[in-house]
mmCIF file of C-alpha atoms in Angstrom:
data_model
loop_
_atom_site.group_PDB
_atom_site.id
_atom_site.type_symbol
_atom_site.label_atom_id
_atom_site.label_comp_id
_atom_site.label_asym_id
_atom_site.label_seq_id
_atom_site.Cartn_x
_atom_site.Cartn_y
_atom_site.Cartn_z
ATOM 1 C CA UNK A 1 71.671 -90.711 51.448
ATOM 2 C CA UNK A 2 74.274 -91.183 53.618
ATOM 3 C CA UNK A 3 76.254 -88.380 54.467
ATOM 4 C CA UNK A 4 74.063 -85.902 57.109
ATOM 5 C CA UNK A 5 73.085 -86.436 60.000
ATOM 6 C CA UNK A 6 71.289 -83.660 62.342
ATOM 7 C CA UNK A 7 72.154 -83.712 65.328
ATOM 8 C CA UNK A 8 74.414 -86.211 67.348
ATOM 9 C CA UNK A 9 77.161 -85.571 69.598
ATOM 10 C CA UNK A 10 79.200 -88.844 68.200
ATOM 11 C CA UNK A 11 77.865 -89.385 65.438
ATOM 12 C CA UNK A 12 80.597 -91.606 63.621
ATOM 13 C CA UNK A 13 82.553 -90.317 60.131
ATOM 14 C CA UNK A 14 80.048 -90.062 57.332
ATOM 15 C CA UNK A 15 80.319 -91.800 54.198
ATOM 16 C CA UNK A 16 81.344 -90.231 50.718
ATOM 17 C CA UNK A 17 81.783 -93.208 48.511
ATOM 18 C CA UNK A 18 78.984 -92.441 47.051
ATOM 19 C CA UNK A 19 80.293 -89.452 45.606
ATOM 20 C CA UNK A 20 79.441 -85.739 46.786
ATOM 21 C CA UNK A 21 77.132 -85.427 49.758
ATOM 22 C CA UNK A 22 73.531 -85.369 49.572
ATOM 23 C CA UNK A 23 71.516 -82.007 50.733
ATOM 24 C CA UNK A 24 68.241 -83.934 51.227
ATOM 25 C CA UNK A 25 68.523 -83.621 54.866
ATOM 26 C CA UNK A 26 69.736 -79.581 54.821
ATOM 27 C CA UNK A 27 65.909 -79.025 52.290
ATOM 28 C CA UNK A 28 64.510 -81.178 55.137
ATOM 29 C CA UNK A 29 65.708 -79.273 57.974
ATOM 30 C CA UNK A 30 65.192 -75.960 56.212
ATOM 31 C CA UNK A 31 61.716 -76.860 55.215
ATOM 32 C CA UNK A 32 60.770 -77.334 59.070
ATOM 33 C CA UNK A 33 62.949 -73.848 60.326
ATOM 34 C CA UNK A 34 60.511 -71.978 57.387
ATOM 35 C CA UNK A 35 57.446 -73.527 59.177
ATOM 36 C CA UNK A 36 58.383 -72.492 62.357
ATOM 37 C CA UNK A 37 58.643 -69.014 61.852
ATOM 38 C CA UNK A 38 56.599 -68.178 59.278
ATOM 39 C CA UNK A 39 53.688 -70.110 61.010
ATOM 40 C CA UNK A 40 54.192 -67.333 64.248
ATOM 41 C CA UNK A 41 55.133 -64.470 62.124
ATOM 42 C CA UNK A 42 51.915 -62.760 62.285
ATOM 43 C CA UNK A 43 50.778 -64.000 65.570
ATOM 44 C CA UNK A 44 53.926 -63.462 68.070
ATOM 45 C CA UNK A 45 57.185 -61.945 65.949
ATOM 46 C CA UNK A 46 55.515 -59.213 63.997
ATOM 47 C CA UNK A 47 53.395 -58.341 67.506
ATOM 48 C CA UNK A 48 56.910 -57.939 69.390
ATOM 49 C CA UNK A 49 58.311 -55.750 66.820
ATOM 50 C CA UNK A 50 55.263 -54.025 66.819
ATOM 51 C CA UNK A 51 55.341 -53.710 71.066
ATOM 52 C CA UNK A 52 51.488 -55.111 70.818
ATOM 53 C CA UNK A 53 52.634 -58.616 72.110
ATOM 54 C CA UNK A 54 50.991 -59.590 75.867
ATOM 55 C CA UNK A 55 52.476 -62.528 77.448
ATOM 56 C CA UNK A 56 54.422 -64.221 79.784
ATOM 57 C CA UNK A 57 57.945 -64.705 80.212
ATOM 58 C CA UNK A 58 56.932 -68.511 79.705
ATOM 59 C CA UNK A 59 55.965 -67.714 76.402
ATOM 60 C CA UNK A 60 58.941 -66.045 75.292
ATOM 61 C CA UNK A 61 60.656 -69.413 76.718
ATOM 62 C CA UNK A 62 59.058 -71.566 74.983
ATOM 63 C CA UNK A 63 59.169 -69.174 71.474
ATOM 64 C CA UNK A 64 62.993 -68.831 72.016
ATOM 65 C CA UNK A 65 63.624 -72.736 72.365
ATOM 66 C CA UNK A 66 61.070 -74.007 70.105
ATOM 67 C CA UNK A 67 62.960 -71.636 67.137
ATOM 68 C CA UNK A 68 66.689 -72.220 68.250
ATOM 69 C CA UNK A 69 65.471 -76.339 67.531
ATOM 70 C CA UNK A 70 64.661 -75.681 64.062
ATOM 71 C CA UNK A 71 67.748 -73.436 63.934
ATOM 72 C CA UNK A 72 70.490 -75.985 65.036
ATOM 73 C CA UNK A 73 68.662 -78.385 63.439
ATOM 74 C CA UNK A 74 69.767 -76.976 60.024
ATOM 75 C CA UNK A 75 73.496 -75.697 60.998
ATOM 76 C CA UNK A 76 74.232 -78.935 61.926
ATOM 77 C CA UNK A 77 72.286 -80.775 58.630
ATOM 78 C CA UNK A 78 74.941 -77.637 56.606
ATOM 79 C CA UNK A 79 77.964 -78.645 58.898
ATOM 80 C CA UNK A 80 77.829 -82.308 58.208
ATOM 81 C CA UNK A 81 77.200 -81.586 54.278
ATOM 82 C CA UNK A 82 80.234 -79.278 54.687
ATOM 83 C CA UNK A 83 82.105 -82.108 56.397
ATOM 84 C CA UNK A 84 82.057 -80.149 59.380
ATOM 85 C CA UNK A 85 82.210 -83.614 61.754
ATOM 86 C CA UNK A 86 84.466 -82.066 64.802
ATOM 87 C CA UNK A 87 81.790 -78.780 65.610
ATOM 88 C CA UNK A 88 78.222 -80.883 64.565
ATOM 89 C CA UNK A 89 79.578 -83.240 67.476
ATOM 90 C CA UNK A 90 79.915 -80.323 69.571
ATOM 91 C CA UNK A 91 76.886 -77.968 68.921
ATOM 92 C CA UNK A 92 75.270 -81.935 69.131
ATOM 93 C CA UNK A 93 75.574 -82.284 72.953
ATOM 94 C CA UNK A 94 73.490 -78.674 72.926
ATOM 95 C CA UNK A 95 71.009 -80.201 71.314
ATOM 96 C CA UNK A 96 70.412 -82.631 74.156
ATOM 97 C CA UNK A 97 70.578 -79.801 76.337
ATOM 98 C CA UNK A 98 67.754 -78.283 74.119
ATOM 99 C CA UNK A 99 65.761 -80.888 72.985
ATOM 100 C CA UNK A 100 65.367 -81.640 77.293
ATOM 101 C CA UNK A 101 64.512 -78.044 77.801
ATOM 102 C CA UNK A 102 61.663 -78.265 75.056
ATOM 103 C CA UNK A 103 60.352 -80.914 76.437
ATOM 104 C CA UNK A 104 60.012 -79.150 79.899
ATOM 105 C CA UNK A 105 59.257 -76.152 78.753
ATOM 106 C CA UNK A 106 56.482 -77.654 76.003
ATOM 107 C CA UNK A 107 55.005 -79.212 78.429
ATOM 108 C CA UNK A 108 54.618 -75.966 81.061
ATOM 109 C CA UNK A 109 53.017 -73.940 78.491
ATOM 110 C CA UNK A 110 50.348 -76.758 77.307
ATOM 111 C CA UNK A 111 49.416 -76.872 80.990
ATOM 112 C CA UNK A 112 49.107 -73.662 81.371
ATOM 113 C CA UNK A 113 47.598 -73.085 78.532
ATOM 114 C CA UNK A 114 44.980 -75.373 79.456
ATOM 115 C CA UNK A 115 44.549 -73.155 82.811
ATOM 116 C CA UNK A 116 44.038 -69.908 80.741
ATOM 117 C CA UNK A 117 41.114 -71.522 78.318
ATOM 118 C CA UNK A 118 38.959 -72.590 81.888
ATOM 119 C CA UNK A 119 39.400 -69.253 83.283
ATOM 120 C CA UNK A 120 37.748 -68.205 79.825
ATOM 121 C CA UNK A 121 35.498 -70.190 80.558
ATOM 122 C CA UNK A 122 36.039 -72.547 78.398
ATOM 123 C CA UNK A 123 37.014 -75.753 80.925
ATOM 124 C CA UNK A 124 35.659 -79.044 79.359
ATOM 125 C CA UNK A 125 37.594 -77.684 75.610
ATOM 126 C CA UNK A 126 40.393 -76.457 76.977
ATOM 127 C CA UNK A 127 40.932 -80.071 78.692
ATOM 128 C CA UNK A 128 39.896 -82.178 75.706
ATOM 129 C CA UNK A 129 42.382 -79.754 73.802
ATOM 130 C CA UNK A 130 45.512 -80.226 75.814
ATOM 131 C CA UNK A 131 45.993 -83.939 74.417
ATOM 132 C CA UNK A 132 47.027 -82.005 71.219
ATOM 133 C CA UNK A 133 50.400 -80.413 72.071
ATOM 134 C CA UNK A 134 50.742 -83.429 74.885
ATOM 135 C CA UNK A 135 50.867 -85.848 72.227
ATOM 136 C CA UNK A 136 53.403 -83.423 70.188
ATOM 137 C CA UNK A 137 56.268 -83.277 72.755
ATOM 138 C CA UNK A 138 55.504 -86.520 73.641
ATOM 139 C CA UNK A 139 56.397 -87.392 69.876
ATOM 140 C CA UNK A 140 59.165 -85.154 69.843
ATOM 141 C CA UNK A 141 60.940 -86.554 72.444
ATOM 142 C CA UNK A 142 60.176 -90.042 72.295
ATOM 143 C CA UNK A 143 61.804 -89.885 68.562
ATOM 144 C CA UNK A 144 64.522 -87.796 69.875
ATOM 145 C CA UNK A 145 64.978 -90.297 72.402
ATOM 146 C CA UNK A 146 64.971 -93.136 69.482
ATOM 147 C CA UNK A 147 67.666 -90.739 67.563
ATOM 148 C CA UNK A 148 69.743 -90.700 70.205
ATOM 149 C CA UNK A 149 69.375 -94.633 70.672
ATOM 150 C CA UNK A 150 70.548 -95.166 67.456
ATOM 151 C CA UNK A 151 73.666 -92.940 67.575
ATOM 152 C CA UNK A 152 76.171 -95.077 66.091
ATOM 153 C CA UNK A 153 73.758 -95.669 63.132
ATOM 154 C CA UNK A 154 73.552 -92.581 61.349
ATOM 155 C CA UNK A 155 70.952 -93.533 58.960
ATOM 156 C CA UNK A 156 68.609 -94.052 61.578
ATOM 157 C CA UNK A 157 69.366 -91.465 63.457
ATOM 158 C CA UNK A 158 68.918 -88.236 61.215
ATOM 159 C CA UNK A 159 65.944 -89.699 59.757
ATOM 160 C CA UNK A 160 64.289 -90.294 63.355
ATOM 161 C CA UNK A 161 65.208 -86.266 63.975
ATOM 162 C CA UNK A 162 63.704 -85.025 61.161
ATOM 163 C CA UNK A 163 60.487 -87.041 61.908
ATOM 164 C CA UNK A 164 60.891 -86.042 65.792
ATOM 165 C CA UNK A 165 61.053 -82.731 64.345
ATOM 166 C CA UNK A 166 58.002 -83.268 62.437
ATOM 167 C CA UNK A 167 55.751 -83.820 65.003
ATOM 168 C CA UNK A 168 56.812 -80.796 67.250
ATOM 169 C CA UNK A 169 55.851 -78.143 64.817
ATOM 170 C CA UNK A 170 51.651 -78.836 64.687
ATOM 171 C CA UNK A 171 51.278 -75.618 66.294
ATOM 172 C CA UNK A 172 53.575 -73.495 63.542
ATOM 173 C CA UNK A 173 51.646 -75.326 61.014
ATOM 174 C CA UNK A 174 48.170 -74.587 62.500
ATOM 175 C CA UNK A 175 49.025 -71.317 62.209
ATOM 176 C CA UNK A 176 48.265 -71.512 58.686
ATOM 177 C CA UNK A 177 45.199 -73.318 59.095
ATOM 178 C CA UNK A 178 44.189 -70.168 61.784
ATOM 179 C CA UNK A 179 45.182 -67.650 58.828
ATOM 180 C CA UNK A 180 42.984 -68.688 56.739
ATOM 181 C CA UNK A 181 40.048 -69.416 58.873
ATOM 182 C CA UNK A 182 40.306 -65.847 61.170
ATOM 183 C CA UNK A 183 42.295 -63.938 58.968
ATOM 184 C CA UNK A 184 45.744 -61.933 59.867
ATOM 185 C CA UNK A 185 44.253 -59.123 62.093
ATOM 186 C CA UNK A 186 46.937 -56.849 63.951
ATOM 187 C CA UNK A 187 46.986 -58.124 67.272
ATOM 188 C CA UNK A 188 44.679 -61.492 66.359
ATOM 189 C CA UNK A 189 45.741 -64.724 68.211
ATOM 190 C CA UNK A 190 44.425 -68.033 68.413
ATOM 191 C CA UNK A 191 43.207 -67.693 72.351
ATOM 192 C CA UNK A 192 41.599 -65.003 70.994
ATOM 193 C CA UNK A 193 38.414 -67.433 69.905
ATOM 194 C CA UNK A 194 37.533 -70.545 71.346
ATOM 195 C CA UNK A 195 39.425 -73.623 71.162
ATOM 196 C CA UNK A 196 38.960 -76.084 68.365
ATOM 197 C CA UNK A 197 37.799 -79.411 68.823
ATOM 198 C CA UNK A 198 40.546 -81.667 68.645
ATOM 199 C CA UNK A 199 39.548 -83.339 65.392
ATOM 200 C CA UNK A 200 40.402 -79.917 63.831
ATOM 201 C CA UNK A 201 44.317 -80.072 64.997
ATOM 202 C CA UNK A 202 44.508 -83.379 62.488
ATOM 203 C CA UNK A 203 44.527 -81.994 59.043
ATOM 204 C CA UNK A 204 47.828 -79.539 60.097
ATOM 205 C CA UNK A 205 48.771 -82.473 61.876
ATOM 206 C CA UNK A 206 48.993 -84.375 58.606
ATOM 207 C CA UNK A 207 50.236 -81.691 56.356
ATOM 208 C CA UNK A 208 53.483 -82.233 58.654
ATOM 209 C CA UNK A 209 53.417 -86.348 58.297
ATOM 210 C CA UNK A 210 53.681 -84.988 54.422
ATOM 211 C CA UNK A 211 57.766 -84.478 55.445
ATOM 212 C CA UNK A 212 58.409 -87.294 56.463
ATOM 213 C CA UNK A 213 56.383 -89.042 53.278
ATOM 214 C CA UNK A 214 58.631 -86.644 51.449
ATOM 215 C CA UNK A 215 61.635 -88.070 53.042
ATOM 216 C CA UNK A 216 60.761 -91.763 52.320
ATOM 217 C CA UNK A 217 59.838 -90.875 48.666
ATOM 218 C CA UNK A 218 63.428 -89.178 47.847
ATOM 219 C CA UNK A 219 65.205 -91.990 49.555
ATOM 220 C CA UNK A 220 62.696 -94.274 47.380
ATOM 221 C CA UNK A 221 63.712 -92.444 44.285
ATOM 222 C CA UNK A 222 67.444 -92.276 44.747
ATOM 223 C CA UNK A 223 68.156 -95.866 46.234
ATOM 224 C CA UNK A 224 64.901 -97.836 44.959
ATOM 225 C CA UNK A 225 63.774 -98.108 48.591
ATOM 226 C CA UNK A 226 62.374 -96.462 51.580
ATOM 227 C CA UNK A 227 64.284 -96.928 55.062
ATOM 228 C CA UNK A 228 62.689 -98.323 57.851
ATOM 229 C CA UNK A 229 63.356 -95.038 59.854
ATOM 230 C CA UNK A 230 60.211 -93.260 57.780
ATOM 231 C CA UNK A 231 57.979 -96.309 57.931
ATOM 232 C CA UNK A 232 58.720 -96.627 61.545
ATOM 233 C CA UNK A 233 57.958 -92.960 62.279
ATOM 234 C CA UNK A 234 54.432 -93.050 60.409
ATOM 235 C CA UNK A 235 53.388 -96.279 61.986
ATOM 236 C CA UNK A 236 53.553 -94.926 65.393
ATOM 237 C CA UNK A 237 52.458 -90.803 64.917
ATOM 238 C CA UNK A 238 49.686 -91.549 62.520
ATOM 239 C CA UNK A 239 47.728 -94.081 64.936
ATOM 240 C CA UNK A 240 48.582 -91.440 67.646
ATOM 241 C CA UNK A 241 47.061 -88.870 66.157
ATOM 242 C CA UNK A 242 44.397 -90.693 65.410
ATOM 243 C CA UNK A 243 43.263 -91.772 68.972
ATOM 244 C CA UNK A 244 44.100 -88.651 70.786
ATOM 245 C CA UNK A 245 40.443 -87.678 69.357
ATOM 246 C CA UNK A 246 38.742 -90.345 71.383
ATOM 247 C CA UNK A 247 41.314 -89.803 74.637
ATOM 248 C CA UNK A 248 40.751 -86.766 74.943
ATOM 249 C CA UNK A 249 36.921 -87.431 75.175
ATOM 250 C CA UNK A 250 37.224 -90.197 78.193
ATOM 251 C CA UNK A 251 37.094 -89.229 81.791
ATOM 252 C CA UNK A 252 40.592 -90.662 82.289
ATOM 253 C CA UNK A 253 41.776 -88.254 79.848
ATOM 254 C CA UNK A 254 39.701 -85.453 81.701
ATOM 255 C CA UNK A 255 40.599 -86.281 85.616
ATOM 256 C CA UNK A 256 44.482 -85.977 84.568
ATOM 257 C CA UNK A 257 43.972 -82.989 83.100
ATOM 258 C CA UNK A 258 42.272 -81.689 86.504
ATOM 259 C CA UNK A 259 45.629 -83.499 88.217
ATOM 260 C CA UNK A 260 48.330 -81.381 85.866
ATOM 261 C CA UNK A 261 46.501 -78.046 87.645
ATOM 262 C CA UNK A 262 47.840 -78.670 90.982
ATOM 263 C CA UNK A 263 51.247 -78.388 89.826
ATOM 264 C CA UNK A 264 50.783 -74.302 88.642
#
């Protein structure tokens, strides 16, 4: 498919001569905006319309950015499929703009997060936990980072977003996995209960890696092969994943954790 591309701010002219442009990448980005909200429906929208939502203004930060991501991520997948080139280069330099303030603001709330697990009493968990949504925005951005690398080449770049994407929504799709465990009690939220060891975050974790396997099989299916873009973006979350159960364990892993407090 070679006709959208996310997000870019000069992105060059897509090409049609393959006929009409492909909507693989608009299903792609929609897919991810649907897990995104529906995963916090019950635990953070339906509370606010419901005035039963307690938080801080951080958290309403990091809901707002972490949905407008998901959000401009599909207008601009529609605008390119539209042949809307001229305002997807536009809204793309806001997407640097947001993609840097997720990564800030990501990275704010984990800590402090962390903070509000020990004063539950819960110190050694909430520690080993905070590897989980460190290693997310570290994926995010590091792929967003790649995307941006690869401007010029548009193939490489709006499959790198989508799997940047991908990794940034483990705690929308844990929300399902919290669901069904705890039910959908009025008021209910996951700091509600303990936290889960960190070899629990892996199976949402790997429902997600299922879009960009979904990605590579529809390019395998249309073209006869898979671009190096997926293959690239599996080979480097799935080990991650994998060994952020044993970091988080290590004392390494443990005395940074302690170091991140100083800074709240």
């Amino acid at each position: 498919m070679a006709t959208v591309a996310p997000l870019t701010a000069l992105a060059p002219e897509p090409t049609r001569s393959r006929g009409r442009p492909s909507t693989m990448f608009v299903w792609l980005s929609a897919l991810c905006l649907l897990i995104a909200v529906i995963g916090f429906i019950p635990t953070y929208w339906a509370q606010i319309a419901q005035n039963t939502f307690r938080g801080t203004p951080l958290i309403h930060l990091h809901a707002i950015v972490f949905t407008a991501w998901p959000l401009l991520l599909v207008s601009q997948s529609v605008l390119i499929a539209r042949g809307g080139l001229r305002h997807h280069r536009a809204w793309g330099l806001a997407g640097i703009v947001l993609a840097t303030t997720m990564f800030l603001v990501g990275l704010a709330t984990a800590v402090v997060g962390m903070e509000h697990r020990i004063a539950q009493g819960y110190g050694d968990l909430g520690r080993h936990f905070l590897v989980v949504p460190f290693a997310a925005i570290g994926g995010f951005y590091g792929f967003f980072i790649a995307a941006i690398a690869n401007i010029n080449r548009s193939e490489w770049h709006k499959r790198f977003i989508i799997v940047a994407t991908a990794s940034v929504l483990q705690a929308a799709m844990a929300r399902f996995f919290f669901y069904a465990a705890h039910g959908m009690a009025a008021g209910q939220r996951p700091d509600s209960f303990p936290p889960a060891p960190v070899a629990a975050s892996l199976l949402p974790i790997f429902t997600l890696d299922l879009i960009i396997v979904g990605g590579a099989v529809i390019d395998w299916r249309r073209g006869g092969k898979v671009h190096p873009a997926w293959l690239w973006g599996l080979g480097i979350l799935v080990p991650v994943q994998l060994l952020r159960v044993p970091l988080s364990q290590t004392d390494a892993w443990m005395a940074f954790a302690d170091w991140l407090t100083r800074f709240t």
